[in-house]
Every structure is written in C-alpha cells, then in structure tokens.
CSV table of C-alpha atoms and ligand atoms in Angstrom, one decimal:
chain,number,residue,atom,x,y,z
Y,1,MET,CA,11.3,-13.3,39.3
Y,2,ILE,CA,13.7,-15.5,37.4
Y,3,ASP,CA,13.0,-17.2,34.1
Y,4,PRO,CA,14.3,-20.8,34.7
Y,5,ALA,CA,15.1,-21.4,31.1
Y,6,THR,CA,17.3,-18.4,30.5
Y,7,GLY,CA,18.1,-17.1,34.0
Y,8,GLU,CA,16.9,-13.7,32.9
Y,9,THR,CA,14.5,-11.8,35.1
Y,10,LEU,CA,10.9,-11.6,33.7
Y,11,VAL,CA,11.0,-7.8,34.2
Y,12,TYR,CA,14.1,-7.7,31.9
Y,13,ILE,CA,12.3,-9.8,29.4
Y,14,ALA,CA,9.2,-7.6,29.5
Y,15,GLU,CA,11.4,-4.6,29.2
Y,16,ARG,CA,13.0,-6.1,26.1
Y,17,VAL,CA,9.8,-6.8,24.5
Y,18,SER,CA,8.3,-3.4,25.0
Y,19,GLN,CA,11.5,-1.8,23.7
Y,20,HIS,CA,11.1,-4.1,20.4
Y,21,PHE,CA,7.5,-3.1,20.3
Y,22,ALA,CA,8.4,0.6,20.5
Y,23,ASN,CA,10.8,0.2,17.7
Y,24,VAL,CA,8.5,-1.5,15.3
Y,25,LEU,CA,5.8,1.0,16.2
Y,26,TYR,CA,8.1,3.9,15.4
Y,27,PHE,CA,9.1,2.3,12.2
Y,28,ASP,CA,5.6,1.7,11.0
Y,29,LEU,CA,4.4,5.2,12.2
Y,30,GLY,CA,7.5,6.8,10.5
Y,31,ARG,CA,6.9,5.2,7.2
Y,32,TYR,CA,3.3,6.4,7.1
Y,33,LEU,CA,4.1,9.8,8.2
Y,34,ILE,CA,7.0,10.3,5.8
Y,35,ALA,CA,5.3,8.8,2.8
Y,36,ALA,CA,1.8,10.4,3.3
Y,37,GLY,CA,3.3,13.7,4.5
Y,38,GLY,CA,6.0,13.8,1.8
Y,39,MET,CA,3.2,13.2,-0.9
Y,40,THR,CA,1.1,16.0,0.7
Y,41,ILE,CA,4.0,18.3,0.5
Y,42,LEU,CA,4.8,17.4,-3.1
Y,43,LEU,CA,1.2,17.8,-4.2
Y,44,PHE,CA,1.4,21.2,-2.7
Y,45,VAL,CA,4.6,22.3,-3.9
Y,46,PHE,CA,3.7,21.3,-7.4
Y,47,GLY,CA,0.1,22.5,-6.9
Y,48,SER,CA,-0.7,23.6,-10.5
Y,49,TRP,CA,0.7,20.5,-12.0
Y,50,ALA,CA,-1.3,18.4,-9.5
Y,51,LYS,CA,-4.4,20.4,-10.2
Y,52,ALA,CA,-4.0,19.9,-13.8
Y,53,ARG,CA,-3.8,16.1,-13.4
Y,54,ARG,CA,-6.5,15.9,-10.8
Y,55,ILE,CA,-8.5,12.7,-11.2
Y,56,GLN,CA,-11.8,13.5,-9.6
Y,57,ARG,CA,-12.0,17.1,-10.8
Y,58,ASP,CA,-15.4,17.9,-9.3
Y,59,ARG,CA,-14.8,16.4,-5.8
Y,60,THR,CA,-12.4,17.0,-3.0
Y,61,ALA,CA,-11.9,15.3,0.4
Y,62,LYS,CA,-13.4,17.0,3.4
Y,63,ARG,CA,-11.8,17.8,6.6
Y,64,SER,CA,-13.8,15.0,8.3
Y,65,ASP,CA,-12.4,12.5,5.8
Y,66,TYR,CA,-8.7,13.5,6.7
Y,67,ILE,CA,-9.6,13.1,10.4
Y,68,ARG,CA,-11.1,9.7,9.8
Y,69,GLU,CA,-8.3,8.5,7.6
Y,70,VAL,CA,-5.5,9.5,9.9
Y,71,ALA,CA,-7.2,8.3,13.1
Y,72,SER,CA,-7.9,4.9,11.5
Y,73,SER,CA,-4.4,4.8,9.9
Y,74,PHE,CA,-2.9,5.1,13.4
Y,75,ARG,CA,-5.1,2.1,14.6
Y,76,THR,CA,-3.7,0.1,11.6
Y,77,ILE,CA,-0.2,1.0,12.6
Y,78,LEU,CA,-0.8,-0.4,16.0
Y,79,VAL,CA,-2.1,-3.7,14.4
Y,80,PHE,CA,1.0,-3.7,12.1
Y,81,ALA,CA,3.4,-3.3,15.1
Y,82,VAL,CA,1.7,-6.2,17.0
Y,83,VAL,CA,2.0,-8.5,14.0
Y,84,THR,CA,5.5,-7.3,13.2
Y,85,LEU,CA,6.6,-8.0,16.8
Y,86,ALA,CA,4.8,-11.5,16.5
Y,87,THR,CA,6.9,-12.1,13.5
Y,88,LEU,CA,10.2,-11.3,15.1
Y,89,VAL,CA,9.2,-13.5,18.1
Y,90,GLY,CA,8.6,-16.3,15.4
Y,91,ARG,CA,12.1,-15.6,14.3
Y,92,GLU,CA,13.5,-15.9,17.8
Y,93,PHE,CA,11.9,-19.3,18.1
Y,94,GLY,CA,13.2,-20.4,14.7
Y,95,VAL,CA,9.7,-20.8,13.1
Y,96,ILE,CA,10.5,-18.0,10.6
Y,97,LYS,CA,13.7,-17.9,8.9
Y,98,LEU,CA,14.8,-14.3,8.3
Y,99,SER,CA,18.4,-13.4,7.9
Y,100,LEU,CA,19.6,-10.0,9.2
Y,101,GLN,CA,23.1,-10.6,7.8
Y,102,GLU,CA,24.2,-8.7,4.7
Y,103,ALA,CA,23.0,-10.6,1.5
Y,104,PRO,CA,24.4,-10.4,-2.0
Y,105,LEU,CA,22.6,-7.8,-4.2
Y,106,ILE,CA,21.1,-10.5,-6.5
Y,107,THR,CA,19.6,-12.4,-3.5
Y,108,VAL,CA,18.1,-9.1,-2.3
Y,109,ALA,CA,16.7,-8.4,-5.8
Y,110,TRP,CA,14.9,-11.7,-6.4
Y,111,HIS,CA,13.6,-11.9,-2.7
Y,112,PHE,CA,12.2,-8.4,-3.1
Y,113,ALA,CA,10.6,-9.1,-6.5
Y,114,LEU,CA,9.0,-12.3,-5.1
Y,115,ILE,CA,7.5,-10.9,-2.1
Y,116,VAL,CA,6.1,-7.9,-4.1
Y,117,VAL,CA,4.5,-10.3,-6.8
Y,118,ALA,CA,3.1,-12.6,-4.0
Y,119,HIS,CA,1.8,-9.6,-2.1
Y,120,ASP,CA,-0.1,-8.3,-5.2
Y,121,ALA,CA,-1.8,-11.7,-5.7
Y,122,TRP,CA,-2.6,-11.8,-1.9
Y,123,PHE,CA,-4.0,-8.3,-2.1
Y,124,TYR,CA,-6.1,-8.9,-5.2
Y,125,TRP,CA,-7.8,-11.9,-3.7
Y,126,ILE,CA,-8.5,-10.7,-0.1
Y,127,HIS,CA,-9.6,-7.4,-1.7
Y,128,ARG,CA,-12.2,-9.2,-3.9
Y,129,ALA,CA,-13.2,-11.5,-0.9
Y,130,MET,CA,-13.8,-8.2,1.2
Y,131,HIS,CA,-16.0,-6.9,-1.6
Y,132,SER,CA,-18.3,-9.8,-1.2
Y,133,LYS,CA,-21.8,-9.1,0.1
Y,134,ALA,CA,-21.0,-11.2,3.3
Y,135,LEU,CA,-17.8,-9.3,4.1
Y,136,PHE,CA,-17.9,-5.8,2.8
Y,137,ARG,CA,-19.6,-4.0,5.7
Y,138,ALA,CA,-17.6,-5.6,8.4
Y,139,THR,CA,-14.3,-5.4,6.6
Y,140,HIS,CA,-13.9,-2.8,3.8
Y,141,LEU,CA,-16.6,-0.3,3.9
Y,142,HIS,CA,-14.5,1.9,6.1
Y,143,HIS,CA,-11.8,2.1,3.4
Y,144,HIS,CA,-14.4,3.1,0.8
Y,145,LYS,CA,-15.8,5.9,3.0
Y,146,SER,CA,-12.9,7.8,1.2
Y,147,ARG,CA,-14.6,8.2,-2.2
Y,148,THR,CA,-12.1,10.9,-3.1
Y,149,PRO,CA,-8.8,9.3,-1.8
Y,150,THR,CA,-6.0,11.4,-0.3
Y,151,PRO,CA,-2.4,10.2,0.6
Y,152,TRP,CA,-3.7,9.7,4.2
Y,153,THR,CA,-6.2,7.2,2.9
Y,154,ALA,CA,-3.3,4.6,2.7
Y,155,TYR,CA,-3.9,2.8,6.0
Y,156,SER,CA,-7.6,3.8,6.6
Y,157,PHE,CA,-8.7,0.3,7.4
Y,158,THR,CA,-10.9,-1.5,10.0
Y,159,THR,CA,-9.1,-3.6,12.5
Y,160,ILE,CA,-10.1,-6.7,10.6
Y,161,GLU,CA,-8.8,-5.3,7.2
Y,162,ALA,CA,-5.5,-4.2,9.0
Y,163,VAL,CA,-5.0,-7.8,10.2
Y,164,LEU,CA,-5.8,-9.3,6.7
Y,165,GLU,CA,-3.3,-6.9,5.1
Y,166,VAL,CA,-0.5,-7.4,7.5
Y,167,ALA,CA,-1.1,-11.1,7.9
Y,168,PHE,CA,0.5,-11.6,4.5
Y,169,VAL,CA,4.1,-11.0,5.8
Y,170,PRO,CA,4.4,-13.7,8.5
Y,171,LEU,CA,2.4,-16.2,6.4
Y,172,PHE,CA,4.7,-15.5,3.3
Y,173,LEU,CA,7.8,-15.9,5.6
Y,174,LEU,CA,6.3,-19.1,7.1
Y,175,VAL,CA,6.1,-20.6,3.7
Y,176,THR,CA,9.6,-19.5,2.5
Y,177,SER,CA,11.0,-20.8,5.8
Y,178,GLN,CA,9.4,-24.3,5.2
Y,179,LEU,CA,11.1,-24.0,1.7
Y,180,GLY,CA,14.4,-23.7,3.4
Y,181,ILE,CA,14.8,-20.0,2.3
Y,182,ALA,CA,16.3,-17.6,5.0
Y,183,TYR,CA,14.7,-14.5,3.6
Y,184,ALA,CA,16.9,-11.5,3.4
Y,185,GLY,CA,16.0,-8.9,5.9
Y,186,PHE,CA,17.0,-6.0,3.7
Y,187,ALA,CA,14.5,-7.3,0.9
Y,188,ILE,CA,11.7,-7.1,3.5
Y,189,PHE,CA,12.9,-3.6,4.5
Y,190,LEU,CA,12.7,-2.5,0.8
Y,191,TYR,CA,9.3,-4.2,0.3
Y,192,LEU,CA,7.9,-2.4,3.3
Y,193,TRP,CA,9.0,1.0,1.9
Y,194,HIS,CA,7.8,0.0,-1.6
Y,195,GLN,CA,4.4,-0.9,-0.2
Y,196,ILE,CA,3.7,2.4,1.6
Y,197,ILE,CA,5.1,4.5,-1.2
Y,198,ARG,CA,3.0,2.7,-3.8
Y,199,ASN,CA,0.1,3.0,-1.5
Y,200,VAL,CA,0.3,6.8,-1.0
Y,201,MET,CA,0.9,7.1,-4.8
Y,202,ALA,CA,-2.3,5.1,-5.5
Y,203,HIS,CA,-4.3,7.5,-3.3
Y,204,ALA,CA,-2.6,10.7,-4.3
Y,205,GLY,CA,-5.8,11.9,-6.1
Y,206,SER,CA,-3.7,13.3,-9.1
Y,207,GLU,CA,-2.2,11.1,-11.8
Y,208,LEU,CA,1.5,10.8,-11.0
Y,209,PHE,CA,2.7,8.5,-13.9
Y,210,PRO,CA,3.9,9.9,-17.2
Y,211,ALA,CA,1.7,10.3,-20.2
Y,212,GLY,CA,1.9,7.2,-22.5
Y,213,TRP,CA,2.3,4.8,-19.5
Y,214,VAL,CA,-0.7,2.6,-20.4
Y,215,ASP,CA,0.2,2.7,-24.1
Y,216,ASN,CA,3.6,1.1,-23.7
Y,217,PRO,CA,3.8,-2.6,-23.0
Y,218,LEU,CA,6.9,-2.2,-21.1
Y,219,THR,CA,5.1,-0.1,-18.4
Y,220,ASP,CA,1.4,-0.9,-18.8
Y,221,TRP,CA,1.6,-3.8,-16.3
Y,222,ILE,CA,2.3,-1.4,-13.5
Y,223,ALA,CA,-0.8,0.1,-12.0
Y,224,THR,CA,-1.2,3.9,-12.0
Y,225,THR,CA,-2.9,6.3,-9.7
Y,226,THR,CA,-5.9,6.5,-12.0
Y,227,HIS,CA,-6.2,2.6,-11.7
Y,228,HIS,CA,-6.9,2.7,-8.0
Y,229,ASP,CA,-8.7,6.0,-7.9
Y,230,LEU,CA,-11.2,4.4,-10.2
Y,231,HIS,CA,-11.7,1.6,-7.8
Y,232,HIS,CA,-12.7,4.1,-5.1
Y,233,SER,CA,-15.0,6.3,-7.5
Y,234,SER,CA,-16.8,3.5,-9.4
Y,235,GLY,CA,-15.6,-0.1,-8.6
Y,236,TYR,CA,-13.5,-2.3,-10.8
Y,237,ASN,CA,-9.6,-2.5,-10.5
Y,238,TYR,CA,-9.0,-4.8,-7.3
Y,239,GLY,CA,-5.2,-5.1,-8.0
Y,240,PHE,CA,-2.6,-2.9,-6.4
Y,241,TYR,CA,0.8,-2.9,-7.8
Y,242,PHE,CA,0.2,-4.6,-11.2
Y,243,THR,CA,-2.6,-4.6,-13.7
Y,244,TRP,CA,-2.4,-8.4,-14.6
Y,245,TRP,CA,-4.8,-9.9,-12.2
Y,246,ASP,CA,-7.6,-7.6,-13.1
Y,247,ARG,CA,-6.9,-8.4,-16.8
Y,248,TRP,CA,-6.8,-12.2,-16.2
Y,249,MET,CA,-10.0,-12.1,-14.1
Y,250,GLY,CA,-11.9,-9.5,-16.3
Y,251,THR,CA,-12.2,-6.9,-13.5
Y,252,GLU,CA,-10.4,-4.0,-15.0
Y,253,HIS,CA,-12.4,-0.8,-15.5
Y,254,PRO,CA,-13.6,-0.8,-19.1
Y,255,ARG,CA,-12.5,2.9,-19.5
Y,256,TYR,CA,-9.2,2.6,-17.5
Y,257,LYS,CA,-6.9,3.6,-20.4
Y,258,GLU,CA,-9.2,6.4,-21.6
Y,259,GLU,CA,-9.4,7.9,-18.1
Y,260,PHE,CA,-5.7,7.5,-17.6
Y,261,ARG,CA,-5.0,9.4,-20.9
Y,262,ALA,CA,-7.4,12.1,-20.0
Y,263,ASN,CA,-5.7,12.5,-16.6
Y,264,ALA,CA,-2.0,12.4,-17.6
Y,265,LYS,CA,-1.7,14.7,-20.6
Y,266,PRO,CA,1.8,15.0,-22.1
Y,267,LEU,CA,4.0,17.8,-20.7
Y,268,ILE,CA,3.5,19.7,-24.1
Y,269,SER,CA,-0.2,20.4,-23.3
Y,270,PHE,CA,0.5,21.0,-19.7
Y,271,GLY,CA,0.1,24.8,-20.1
Y,272,THR,CA,-3.3,24.5,-21.7
Y,273,ARG,CA,-4.5,21.9,-19.1
Y,274,ALA,CA,-3.3,24.1,-16.2
Y,275,ALA,CA,-5.1,27.1,-17.8
Y,276,HIS,CA,-8.3,25.0,-18.0
Y,277,ALA,CA,-7.8,23.9,-14.3
Y,278,SER,CA,-7.5,27.4,-13.3
Y,279,GLU,CA,-10.6,28.4,-15.1
Y,280,ARG,CA,-12.5,25.7,-13.4
Y,281,ALA,CA,-11.4,26.8,-9.9
M,1,ZN,ZN1,-12.0,-2.0,-2.3
M,2,ZN,ZN1,-7.8,2.6,-1.7
C-alpha cells in the first residue's frame, strides 16, 4: 500500500515507527536499569557507610517489594516510551518545537534549569492531588506500598500515575513551542538523566548527602534522601528536587532537619556510627 501524501509504503512507515518505539523503549529502560542498578551496586560496595547512614534503621524492604517495584517500573517504562514516541510525532508535525541541532552551552544551561524547576512544581502539585482522598487509592497507593524505599521504587507507579508523571514533558514542550522557543534536545536529554538519578537517590534508603547540607543556606534548598524517605514513612514532603514548595505551602516534615542530621553524621564520627550499626545488626 502506498501513502498518497508521501509516496512511502505504509509497511515502511510502520517499520520506521516501530524502530523509533524500540529506540525510546531501550533509552527509558536503560536509564532505569543503569541508575537503579548503579545505586544498588554503590550501596553494596560502600555497605558499612550505607548501613551507618540508613534512614529506616529497623526496617528493610522484602523480596516481594523488590518484585512489585521492578514489575511496575517496567510497566511505567512502557508508558513513558509511548508518550515519548507521541512527543516525537508531535515534533514531526511541527506542534512541538524541539531542536536536535547543537546549541550554545548557555542555551542548554537555562533550558535545563527551566525544565527542572517547572517539573518540580508540576510534581509537587500532582503529588498533592494524588494524595487527596478521591484520588489516592486509584493513583498513588501503589507507590506507597513501598514504605521502605529502594532504588528500584523509582518508577513503581500505577499506569495512571505513570501517565501523569510523563505527561509533563509534552505539555511543557507544547507551552514553550507556543512561546516560540525551540527547546534544546540536549537539555531534555540532561533533564531525563537528572530525573532518574535524583529519583533513585531519593529512594536509596541511606542518606547520600553530606553532613551539614540542611544547615547551609547554599544547599538547603536541594532535597535530600531523608526528605523523600520521610514522605514514604510518615507523610509530609511532597516536593521532589527542591524544598521550597513544601516550605511555601507548610507541608515540610516538622522534624526534617533533625532527622537529616541524625542520618548524615559527619565523617569524623563515621567510625563510631558504623560500630553502632554493626552492634545493631
Ligand atoms: Zn506520595
Ligand atoms: Zn517515592
């Protein structure tokens, strides 16, 4: 069969679409496996350090938690790939302006910063909405089955939550396209890696940020592992990359800083804390 508009055979078009789909699927799957797998290896290699900085000291995730998290993350990746493909089709039709040409470093930098800040706001508000009585069970309960997060919890979503999470990218690009901005493809690439790396860091289960992080105004606005871990264990803290939305809206955990300080002891007392951790084991 010939497509009258382009003269291409429909079989050829279908082949091209499925090839694009395979590429985005491998990219999304690869990001998850590299980030979650890499974090698991790091936590294993630096086992005593990770143990000393363990956030939920009396709980560990069960085998069934890992199986549920990985299985539902694979489903999320499938949803991500479909939406990414739809975004690329939108680009083909000119609805979405996304430049795959090399862009100046300054352009990449501000495009990256803008999308990260916008995604943080999007995440905070959809996250709060999903915690409402009307939506929680259908959308977000699944993610909270992981009371003790692991790096593999990163994409443990229902299909609805996966759609809500990934819908941000095409919606954001639709808005910037309307504003006449041809978004730098490399900034999106960096943003996608930043998203999964911060995601597995937030679910690592051990505090990864250095001691003093929450006591320095230059760093305190960036959310730590304790920040999101507290969300899983006791509510509060709906933000993701940054602490500012929780502070503006009064939803930060009242003991966030104390909890962080207890988890992220300075290196000088590491030996003592490691000894305590091995006594507990
Ligand atoms: Zn939540
Ligand atoms: Zn989480």
